[in-house]
XYZ file of C-alpha atoms in Angstrom:
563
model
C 207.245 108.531 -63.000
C 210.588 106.747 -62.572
C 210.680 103.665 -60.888
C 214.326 103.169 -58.808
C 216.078 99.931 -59.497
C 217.185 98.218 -56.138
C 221.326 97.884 -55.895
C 222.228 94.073 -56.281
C 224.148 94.057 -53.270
C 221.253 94.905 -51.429
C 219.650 91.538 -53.277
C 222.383 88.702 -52.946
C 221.934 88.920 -48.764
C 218.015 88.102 -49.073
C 218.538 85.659 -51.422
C 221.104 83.669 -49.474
C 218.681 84.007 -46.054
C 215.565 82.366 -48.269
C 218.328 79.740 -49.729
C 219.453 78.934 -46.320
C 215.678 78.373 -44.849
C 214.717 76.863 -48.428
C 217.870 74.062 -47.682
C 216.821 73.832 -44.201
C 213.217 72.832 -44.851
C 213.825 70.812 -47.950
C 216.239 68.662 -45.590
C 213.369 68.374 -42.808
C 210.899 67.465 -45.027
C 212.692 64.894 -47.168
C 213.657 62.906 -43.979
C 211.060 60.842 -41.742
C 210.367 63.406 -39.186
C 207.762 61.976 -35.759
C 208.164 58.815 -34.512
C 205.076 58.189 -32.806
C 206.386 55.145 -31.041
C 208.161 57.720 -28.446
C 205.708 59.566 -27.266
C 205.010 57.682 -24.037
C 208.541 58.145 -22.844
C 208.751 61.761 -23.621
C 205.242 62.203 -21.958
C 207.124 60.087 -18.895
C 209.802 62.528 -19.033
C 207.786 65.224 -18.584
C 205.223 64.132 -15.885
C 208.843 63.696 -13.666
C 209.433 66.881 -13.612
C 206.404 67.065 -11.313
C 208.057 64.782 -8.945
C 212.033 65.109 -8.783
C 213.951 62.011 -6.662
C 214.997 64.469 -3.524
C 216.252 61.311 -1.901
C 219.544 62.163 0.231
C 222.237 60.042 -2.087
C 220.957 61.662 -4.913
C 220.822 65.439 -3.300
C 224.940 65.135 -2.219
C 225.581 64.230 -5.806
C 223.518 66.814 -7.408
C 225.514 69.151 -4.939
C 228.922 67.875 -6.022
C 228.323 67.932 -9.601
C 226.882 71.378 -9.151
C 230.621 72.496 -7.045
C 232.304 70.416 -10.061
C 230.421 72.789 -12.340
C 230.797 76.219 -10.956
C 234.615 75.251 -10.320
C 235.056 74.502 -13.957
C 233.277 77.895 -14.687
C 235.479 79.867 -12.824
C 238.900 78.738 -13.572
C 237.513 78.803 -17.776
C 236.679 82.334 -17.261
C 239.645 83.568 -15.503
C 242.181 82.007 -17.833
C 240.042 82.947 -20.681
C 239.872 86.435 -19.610
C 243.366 87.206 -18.764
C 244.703 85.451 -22.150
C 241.682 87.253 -24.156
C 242.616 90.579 -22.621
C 246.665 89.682 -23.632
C 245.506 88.967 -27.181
C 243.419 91.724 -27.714
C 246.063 94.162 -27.505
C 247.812 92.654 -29.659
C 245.322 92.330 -32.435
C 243.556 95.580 -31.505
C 244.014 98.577 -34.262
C 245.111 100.502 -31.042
C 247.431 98.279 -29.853
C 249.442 98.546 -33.349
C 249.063 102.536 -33.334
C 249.954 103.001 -29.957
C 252.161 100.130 -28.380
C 253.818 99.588 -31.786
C 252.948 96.247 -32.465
C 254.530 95.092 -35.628
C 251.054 95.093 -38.147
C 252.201 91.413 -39.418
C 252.796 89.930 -35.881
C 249.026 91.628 -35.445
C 247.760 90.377 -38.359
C 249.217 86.809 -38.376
C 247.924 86.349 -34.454
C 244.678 87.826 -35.752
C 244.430 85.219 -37.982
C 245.745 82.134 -36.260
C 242.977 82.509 -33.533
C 240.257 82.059 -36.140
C 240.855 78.172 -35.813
C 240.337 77.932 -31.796
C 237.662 80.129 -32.083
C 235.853 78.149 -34.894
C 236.503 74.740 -32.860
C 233.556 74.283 -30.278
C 235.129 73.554 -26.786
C 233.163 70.002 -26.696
C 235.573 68.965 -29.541
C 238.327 70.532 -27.684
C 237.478 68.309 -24.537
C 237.380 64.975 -26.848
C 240.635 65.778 -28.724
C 242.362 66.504 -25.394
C 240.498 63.537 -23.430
C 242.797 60.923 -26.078
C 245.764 63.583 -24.522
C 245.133 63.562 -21.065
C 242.390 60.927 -20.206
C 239.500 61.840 -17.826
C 241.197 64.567 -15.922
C 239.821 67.938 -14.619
C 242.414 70.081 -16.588
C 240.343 69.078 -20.028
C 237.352 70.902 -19.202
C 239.298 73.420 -17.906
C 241.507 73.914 -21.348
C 238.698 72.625 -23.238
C 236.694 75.731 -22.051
C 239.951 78.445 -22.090
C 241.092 77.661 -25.784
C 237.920 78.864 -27.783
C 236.839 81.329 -25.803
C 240.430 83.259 -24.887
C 239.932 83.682 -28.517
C 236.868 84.646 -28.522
C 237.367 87.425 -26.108
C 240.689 88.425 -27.553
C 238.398 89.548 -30.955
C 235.076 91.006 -28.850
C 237.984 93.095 -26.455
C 240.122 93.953 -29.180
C 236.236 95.791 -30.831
C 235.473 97.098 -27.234
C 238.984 98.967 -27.212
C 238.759 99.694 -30.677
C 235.041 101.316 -30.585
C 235.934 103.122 -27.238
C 236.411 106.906 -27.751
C 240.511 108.041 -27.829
C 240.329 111.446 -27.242
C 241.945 110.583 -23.590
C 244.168 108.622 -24.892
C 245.541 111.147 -27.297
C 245.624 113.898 -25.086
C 248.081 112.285 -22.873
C 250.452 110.994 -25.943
C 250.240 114.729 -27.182
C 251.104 115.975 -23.482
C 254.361 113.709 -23.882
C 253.261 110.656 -22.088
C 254.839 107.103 -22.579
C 252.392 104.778 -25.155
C 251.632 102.373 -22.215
C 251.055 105.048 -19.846
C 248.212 106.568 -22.733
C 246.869 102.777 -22.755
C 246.583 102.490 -19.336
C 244.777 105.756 -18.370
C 243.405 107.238 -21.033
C 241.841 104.071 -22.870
C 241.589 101.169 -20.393
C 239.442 103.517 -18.132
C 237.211 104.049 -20.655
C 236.884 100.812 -21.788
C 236.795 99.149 -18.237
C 232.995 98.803 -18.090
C 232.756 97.045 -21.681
C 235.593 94.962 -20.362
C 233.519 93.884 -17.137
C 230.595 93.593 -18.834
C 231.031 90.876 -21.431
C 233.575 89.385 -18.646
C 230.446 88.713 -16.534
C 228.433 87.700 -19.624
C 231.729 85.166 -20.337
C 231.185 83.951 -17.013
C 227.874 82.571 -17.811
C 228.846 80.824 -21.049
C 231.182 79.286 -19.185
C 228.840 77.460 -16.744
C 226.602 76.401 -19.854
C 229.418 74.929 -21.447
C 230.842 72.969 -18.041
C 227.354 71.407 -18.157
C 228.002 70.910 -21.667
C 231.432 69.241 -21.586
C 230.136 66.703 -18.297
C 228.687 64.880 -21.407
C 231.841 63.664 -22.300
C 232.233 62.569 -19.143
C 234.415 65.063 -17.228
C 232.102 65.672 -14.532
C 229.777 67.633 -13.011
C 226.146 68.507 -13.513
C 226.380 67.551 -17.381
C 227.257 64.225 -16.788
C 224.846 63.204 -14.223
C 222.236 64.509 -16.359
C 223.309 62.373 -19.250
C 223.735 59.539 -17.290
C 220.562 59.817 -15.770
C 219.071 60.118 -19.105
C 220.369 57.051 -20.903
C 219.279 55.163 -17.558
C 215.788 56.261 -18.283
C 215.685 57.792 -14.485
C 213.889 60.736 -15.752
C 213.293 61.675 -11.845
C 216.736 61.490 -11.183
C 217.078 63.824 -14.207
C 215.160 66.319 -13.296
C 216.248 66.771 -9.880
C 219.750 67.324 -11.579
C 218.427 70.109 -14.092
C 216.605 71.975 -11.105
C 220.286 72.072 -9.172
C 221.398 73.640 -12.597
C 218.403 75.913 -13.077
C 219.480 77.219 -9.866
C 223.392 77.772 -10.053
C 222.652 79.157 -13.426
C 220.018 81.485 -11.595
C 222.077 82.463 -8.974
C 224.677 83.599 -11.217
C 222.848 85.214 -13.438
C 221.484 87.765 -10.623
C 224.939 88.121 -9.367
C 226.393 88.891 -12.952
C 223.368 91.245 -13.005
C 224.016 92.809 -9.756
C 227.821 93.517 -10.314
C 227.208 94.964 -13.786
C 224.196 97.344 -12.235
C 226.657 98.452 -9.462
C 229.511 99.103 -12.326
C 226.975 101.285 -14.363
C 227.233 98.198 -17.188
C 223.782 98.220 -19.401
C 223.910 94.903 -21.008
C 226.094 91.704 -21.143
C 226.907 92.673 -24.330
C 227.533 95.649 -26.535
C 227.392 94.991 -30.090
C 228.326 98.295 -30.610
C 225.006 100.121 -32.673
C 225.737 103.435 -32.821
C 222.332 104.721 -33.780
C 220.128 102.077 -31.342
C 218.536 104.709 -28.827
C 219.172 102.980 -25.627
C 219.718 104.313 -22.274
C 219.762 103.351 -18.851
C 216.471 104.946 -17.470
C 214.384 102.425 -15.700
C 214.558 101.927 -12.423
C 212.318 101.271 -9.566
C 214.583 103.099 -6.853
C 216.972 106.081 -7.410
C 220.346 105.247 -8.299
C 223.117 105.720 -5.592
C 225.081 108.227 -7.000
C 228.668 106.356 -7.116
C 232.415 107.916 -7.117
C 235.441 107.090 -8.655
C 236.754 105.560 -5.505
C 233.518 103.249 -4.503
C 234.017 102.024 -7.997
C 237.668 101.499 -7.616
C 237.129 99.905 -3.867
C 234.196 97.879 -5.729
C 236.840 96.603 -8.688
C 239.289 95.390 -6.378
C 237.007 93.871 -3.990
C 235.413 91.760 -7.115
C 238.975 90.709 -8.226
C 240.013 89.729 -4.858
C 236.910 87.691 -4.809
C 238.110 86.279 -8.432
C 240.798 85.590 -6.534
C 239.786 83.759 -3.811
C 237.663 81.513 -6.202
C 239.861 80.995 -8.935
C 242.008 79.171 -5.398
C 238.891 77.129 -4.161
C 238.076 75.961 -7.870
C 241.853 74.839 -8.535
C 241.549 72.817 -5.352
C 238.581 71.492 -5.269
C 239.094 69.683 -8.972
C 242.729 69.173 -8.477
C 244.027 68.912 -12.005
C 246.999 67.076 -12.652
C 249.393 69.415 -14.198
C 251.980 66.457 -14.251
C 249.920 65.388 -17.350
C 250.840 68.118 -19.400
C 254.733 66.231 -19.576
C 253.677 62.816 -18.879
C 255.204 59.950 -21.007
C 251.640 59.075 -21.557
C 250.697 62.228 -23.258
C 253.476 62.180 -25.484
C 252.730 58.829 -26.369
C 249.180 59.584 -27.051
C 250.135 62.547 -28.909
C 252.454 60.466 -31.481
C 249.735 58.265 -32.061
C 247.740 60.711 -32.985
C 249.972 61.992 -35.381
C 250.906 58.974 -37.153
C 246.894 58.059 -37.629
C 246.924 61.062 -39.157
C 249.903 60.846 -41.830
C 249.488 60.689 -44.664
C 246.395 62.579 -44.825
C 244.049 60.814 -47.345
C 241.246 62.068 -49.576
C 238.333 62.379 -47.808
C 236.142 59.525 -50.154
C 232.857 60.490 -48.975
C 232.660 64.046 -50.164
C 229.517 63.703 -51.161
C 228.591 62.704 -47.899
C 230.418 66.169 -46.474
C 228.425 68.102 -49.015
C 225.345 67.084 -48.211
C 225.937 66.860 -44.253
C 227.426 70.819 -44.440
C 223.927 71.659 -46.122
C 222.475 69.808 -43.445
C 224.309 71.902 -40.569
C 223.414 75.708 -42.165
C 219.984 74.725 -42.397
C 220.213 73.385 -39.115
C 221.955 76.633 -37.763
C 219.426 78.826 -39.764
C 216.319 77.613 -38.761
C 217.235 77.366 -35.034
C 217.861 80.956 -34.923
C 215.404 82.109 -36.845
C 213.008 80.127 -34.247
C 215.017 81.457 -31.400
C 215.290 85.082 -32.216
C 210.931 85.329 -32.993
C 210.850 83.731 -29.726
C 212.996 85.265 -27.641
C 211.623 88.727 -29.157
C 207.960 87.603 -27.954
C 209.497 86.718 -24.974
C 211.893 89.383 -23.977
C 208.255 91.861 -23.632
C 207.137 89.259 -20.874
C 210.317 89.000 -18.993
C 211.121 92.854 -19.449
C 210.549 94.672 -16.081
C 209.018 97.375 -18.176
C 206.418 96.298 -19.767
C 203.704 94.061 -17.436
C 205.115 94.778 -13.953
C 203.488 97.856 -12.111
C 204.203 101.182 -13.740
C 204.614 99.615 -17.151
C 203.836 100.555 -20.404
C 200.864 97.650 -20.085
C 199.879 98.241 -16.787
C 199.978 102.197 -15.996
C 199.037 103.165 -12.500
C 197.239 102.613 -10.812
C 196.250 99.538 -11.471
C 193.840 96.972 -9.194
C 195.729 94.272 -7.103
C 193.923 91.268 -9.239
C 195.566 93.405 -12.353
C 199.081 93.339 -10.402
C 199.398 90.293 -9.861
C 198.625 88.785 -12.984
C 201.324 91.167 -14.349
C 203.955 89.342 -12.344
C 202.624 86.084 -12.699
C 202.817 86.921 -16.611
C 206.537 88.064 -16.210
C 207.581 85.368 -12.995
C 206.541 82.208 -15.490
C 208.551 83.748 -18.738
C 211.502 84.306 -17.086
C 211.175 80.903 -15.254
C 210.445 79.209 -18.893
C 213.716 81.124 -20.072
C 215.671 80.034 -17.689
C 214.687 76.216 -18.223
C 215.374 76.767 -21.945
C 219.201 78.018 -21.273
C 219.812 75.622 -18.002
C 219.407 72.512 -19.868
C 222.382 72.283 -22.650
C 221.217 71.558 -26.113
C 222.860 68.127 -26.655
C 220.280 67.205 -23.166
C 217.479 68.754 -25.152
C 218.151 67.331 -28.663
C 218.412 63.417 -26.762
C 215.134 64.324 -25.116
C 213.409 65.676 -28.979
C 214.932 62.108 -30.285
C 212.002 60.588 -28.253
C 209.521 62.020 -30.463
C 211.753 62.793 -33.851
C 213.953 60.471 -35.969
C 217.600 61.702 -36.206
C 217.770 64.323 -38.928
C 217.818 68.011 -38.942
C 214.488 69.038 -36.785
C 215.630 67.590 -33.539
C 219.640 69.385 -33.798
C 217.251 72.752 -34.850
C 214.747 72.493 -32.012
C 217.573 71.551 -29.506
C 219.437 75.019 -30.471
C 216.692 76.436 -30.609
C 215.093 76.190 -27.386
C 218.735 76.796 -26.131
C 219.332 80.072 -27.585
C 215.885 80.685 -27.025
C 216.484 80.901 -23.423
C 219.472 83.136 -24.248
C 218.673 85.577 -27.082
C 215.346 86.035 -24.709
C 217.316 87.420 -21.274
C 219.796 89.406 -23.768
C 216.669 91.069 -25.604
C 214.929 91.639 -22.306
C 217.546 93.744 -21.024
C 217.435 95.658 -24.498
C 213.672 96.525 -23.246
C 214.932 97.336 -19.789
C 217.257 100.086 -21.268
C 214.948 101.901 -23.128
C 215.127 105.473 -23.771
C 211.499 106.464 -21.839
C 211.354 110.017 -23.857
C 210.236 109.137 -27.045
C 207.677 106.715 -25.597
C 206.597 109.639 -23.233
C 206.070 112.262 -25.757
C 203.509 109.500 -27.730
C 201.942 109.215 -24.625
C 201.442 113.250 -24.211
C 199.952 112.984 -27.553
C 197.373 110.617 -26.345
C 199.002 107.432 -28.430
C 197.257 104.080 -26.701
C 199.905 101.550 -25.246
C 199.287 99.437 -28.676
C 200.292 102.498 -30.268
C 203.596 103.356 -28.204
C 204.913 99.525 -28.367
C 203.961 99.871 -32.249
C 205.426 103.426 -33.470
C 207.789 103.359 -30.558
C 209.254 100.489 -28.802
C 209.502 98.253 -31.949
C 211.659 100.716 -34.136
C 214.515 101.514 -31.279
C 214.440 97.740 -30.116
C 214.288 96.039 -33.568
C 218.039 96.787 -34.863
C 219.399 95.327 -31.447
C 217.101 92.352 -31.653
C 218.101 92.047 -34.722
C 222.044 92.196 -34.156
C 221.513 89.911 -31.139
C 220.235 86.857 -33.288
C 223.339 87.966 -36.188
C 225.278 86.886 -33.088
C 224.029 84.106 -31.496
C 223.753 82.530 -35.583
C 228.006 82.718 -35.016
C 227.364 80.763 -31.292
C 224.573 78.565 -32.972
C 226.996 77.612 -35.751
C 229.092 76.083 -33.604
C 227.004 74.401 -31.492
C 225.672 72.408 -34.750
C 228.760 69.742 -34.300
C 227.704 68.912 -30.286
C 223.837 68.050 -31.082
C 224.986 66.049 -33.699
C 227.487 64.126 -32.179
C 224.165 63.179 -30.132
C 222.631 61.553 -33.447
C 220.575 64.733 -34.334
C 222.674 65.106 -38.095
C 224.582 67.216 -40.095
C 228.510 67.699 -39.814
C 228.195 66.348 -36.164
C 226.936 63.333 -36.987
C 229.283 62.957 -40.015
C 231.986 63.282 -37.469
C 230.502 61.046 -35.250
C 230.685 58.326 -36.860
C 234.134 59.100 -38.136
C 235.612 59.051 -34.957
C 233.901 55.660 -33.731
C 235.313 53.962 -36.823
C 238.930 55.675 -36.111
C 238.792 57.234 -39.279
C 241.721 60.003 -38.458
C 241.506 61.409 -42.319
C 237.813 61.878 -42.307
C 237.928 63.788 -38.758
C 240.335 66.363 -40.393
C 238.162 67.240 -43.506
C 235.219 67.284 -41.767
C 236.830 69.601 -39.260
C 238.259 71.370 -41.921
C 234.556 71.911 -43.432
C 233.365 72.946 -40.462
C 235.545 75.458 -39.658
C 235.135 77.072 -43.273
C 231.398 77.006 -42.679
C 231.888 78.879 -39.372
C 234.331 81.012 -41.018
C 232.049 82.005 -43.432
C 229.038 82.733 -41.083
C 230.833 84.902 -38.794
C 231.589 87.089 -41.747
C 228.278 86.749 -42.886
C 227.137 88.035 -39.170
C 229.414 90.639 -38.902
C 228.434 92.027 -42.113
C 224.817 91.876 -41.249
C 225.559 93.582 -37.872
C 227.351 96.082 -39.596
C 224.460 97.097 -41.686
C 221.815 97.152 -39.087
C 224.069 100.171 -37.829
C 222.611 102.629 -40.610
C 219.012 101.696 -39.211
């Protein structure tokens, strides 16, 4: 009996996962970790969340910062969107076949949007805050520059991974390339489009709370303010207003995507992952091409309408963008920069970029167990009535424990994703010196919150006809989740975290600009000591690192497809 040998590609990708969580925990435990001192404040922090400051001063600001917010959100998203949507057709592998884009213009935009997209948009807001000042336009650009990028490569997948045989049909039948774009692919890729649009929408409002840190406004920087105050009542008042915008927009996102026949926020694009819209406590309205059409144009007028309150309500000063000022700023810049020096503290960057992948690594890996557990407890599927876990019938007392059970998880999800992770690595530093384990439990209670609504849905949209033919058979509901819901749900859970590790790169440089280490620290400190030379190679490391994890994602993602 021949034993088989096991390829060494299929070896290397192991070994690098147990090297990254090996780094990460020899960098935790090497470094002091509790400090015991700060436990009374963080247990003060917490008891105020009992009793919020509802006083009427305080209630007007909360609602400003919370208009501030959502009008940042909007405007982000729209310019985001349209400029994403420009540059995916242009990098798309359709656009070149089709509209005859020249394949180096394609592959030379491709490329230069790997920078914005690499750059988190809190570093955009602090580069263009020494531009501009404290103006509304930075959070506005600060948001649009990463993530047009962003949505110019997830689009330009969407168009590519949506079916051409329309599209072909119509060149064949002699139509005009645009003409073929427009109705034989964009229809087909419409509710793709919409549906990470919405899901855009929503990292947009977690990243205007994020960029009110660096004091642009809004619900972000009341928070923050309120925090380094030590008002923790004040504090929480502000992350309940946020809990709810982010709430409210989150059904809404959820209602316009169920009305559009959208699945999920996001398709990552697994061929073989068996899911299917099936569950559904009322029948579905059957819908027609024209309610959908009506629908569509009634949401963009809407976009519309908001995109025109949000501009006015912020007022940015466009003026800026040809001020004296701004050119003066931007020389000075420049010449800090020139010549560009050796960075001297390499070893510094070396150990600091180990620092931020273990950082990255663990937080995920904490996030994604998590938000598996809890995607089965916020999954409408599972404990409400009718459920795999609670059949009919079932006794009232049974009931409502069942939507206790899935009321508090979704509530404790929606608390981990309100609150952005610098707020939640400041409030760890109570209780942990600065170091790696307070920037990895900050991102990962964040993305908790996150990969534990996205993996929810996954549960939502099970295919019910595998898990009903166990059933026939007599199979337990241990048995079904166990031989049946775990093997279809598994590869998306799993492609889920490979995604939100890209997002969770990133986000490394923001909770360490809070003091919670790695590359974010590093940079930190560079930029209070003006050191202009030591800001670009950090940056420059950073990028590479995020370069190289978004390959590493995509790679994995693409692998989890043959499951």
């Amino acid at each position: 009996m021949t034993s088989k040998s096991i390829p060494l590609r299929q070896l290397w990708l192991p070994s690098t996962c147990l090297l990254l969580m090996v780094g990460g925990g020899v960098a935790i435990l090497t470094s002091p970790l509790w400090n015991l001192n700060g436990w009374p404040q963080f247990l003060e922090f917490w008891q105020a969340s009992l009793h919020p400051d509802f006083t009427a001063p305080l209630m007007a600001t909360a609602w400003q910062g919370l208009l501030t917010t959502l009008a940042y959100a909007i405007c982000g998203t729209v310019f985001s969107v349209c400029l994403g949507f420009v540059g995916s057709v242009f990098i798309s592998d359709v656009g070149r076949q089709v509209l005859g884009i020249a394949p180096y213009f394609s592959q030379g935009l491709k490329s230069l949007l790997v920078v914005p997209r690499a750059i988190h948009e809190m570093l955009w807001g602090l580069l263009l805050i020494n531009l501009w000042g404290l103006d509304p336009l930075v959070a506005i650009a600060a948001i649009t520059i990463p993530f047009s990028a962003i949505v110019a490569k997830v689009f330009s997948d969407i168009l590519d991974d949506t079916p051409h045989q329309a599209l072909e049909a119509i060149r064949q039948g002699g139509g005009r390339p645009l003409n073929a774009f427009l109705y034989g692919l964009l229809p087909s890729a419409s509710t793709n489009l919409l549906s990470y649009s919405f899901y855009r929408f929503e990292c947009s409002l977690r990243s205007a709370a994020t960029l009110g840190i660096i004091g642009v406004g809004g619900l972000g920087h009341e928070i923050f303010l309120s925090l380094q105050s030590l008002q923790y009542q004040q504090v929480w008042t502000f992350i309940y207003a946020l809990m709810i915008l982010n709430g409210v927009i989150d059904w809404s996102s959820a209602r316009c995507r169920h009305r559009l026949g959208c699945q999920t926020r996001i398709s990552l694009h697994l061929k073989n992952a068996p899911i299917q819209q099936v569950h559904s406590r009322r029948p579905e309205p059957e819908r027609s091409f024209s309610n959908n059409l009506l629908y569509c144009i009634l949401v963009v007028v809407s976009l519309v309408g908001a995109l025109a309150w949000s501009w006015l309500y912020i007022g940015p000063d466009l003026s800026i963008l040809v001020a004296p000022q701004t050119w003066h700023n931007s020389q000075q810049i420049f010449v800090g920069l020139w010549p560009l020096q050796p960075s001297p503290s390499l070893l510094a960057t070396c150990d600091a970029s180990l620092q931020t992948l273990g950082m990255a690594f663990m937080a995920i890996l904490g996030a994604g167990f998590g938000g598996m557990v809890f995607s089965f407890g916020t999954a409408a599927n599972f404990f409400l009535p009718g459920g795999l876990f609670l059949p009919q019938p079932a006794s009232l007392w049974r009931q409502g424990v069942g939507r206790l059970l899935v009321g508090a998880a979704r509530l404790f999800l929606l608390i981990c994703r309100s609150v952005p992770a610098p707020i939640w690595a400041l409030v760890m530093l109570f209780i942990v010196f600065p170091g790696v384990l307070p920037g990895a439990i900050a991102l990962g209670i964040h993305n908790l919150g996150i990969l534990g609504r996205l993996m929810a849905e996954v549960n939502e949209n099970l295919d019910q006809k595998p898990l009903a033919a166990l059933q026939a058979q007599g199979a337990s509901s241990p048995f079904v989740f166990l031989y049946g819901v775990l093997p279809m749900t598994l590869p998306r859970f799993l492609a889920y975290s490979c995604y939100r590790w890209e997002v969770g790169m990133r986000e490394t440089v923001i909770v360490g600009l809070v003091g919670a280490g790695g590359l974010g620290r590093l940079l930190s400190e560079q930029l209070s000591s003006f050191d202009s030379s030591g800001v670009v190679w950090t940056l420059g490391c950073f990028i590479l690192l995020s370069l190289g994890v978004d390959w590493l994602s995509q790679y994995l993602r693409q692998q989890l497809q043959s499951l």
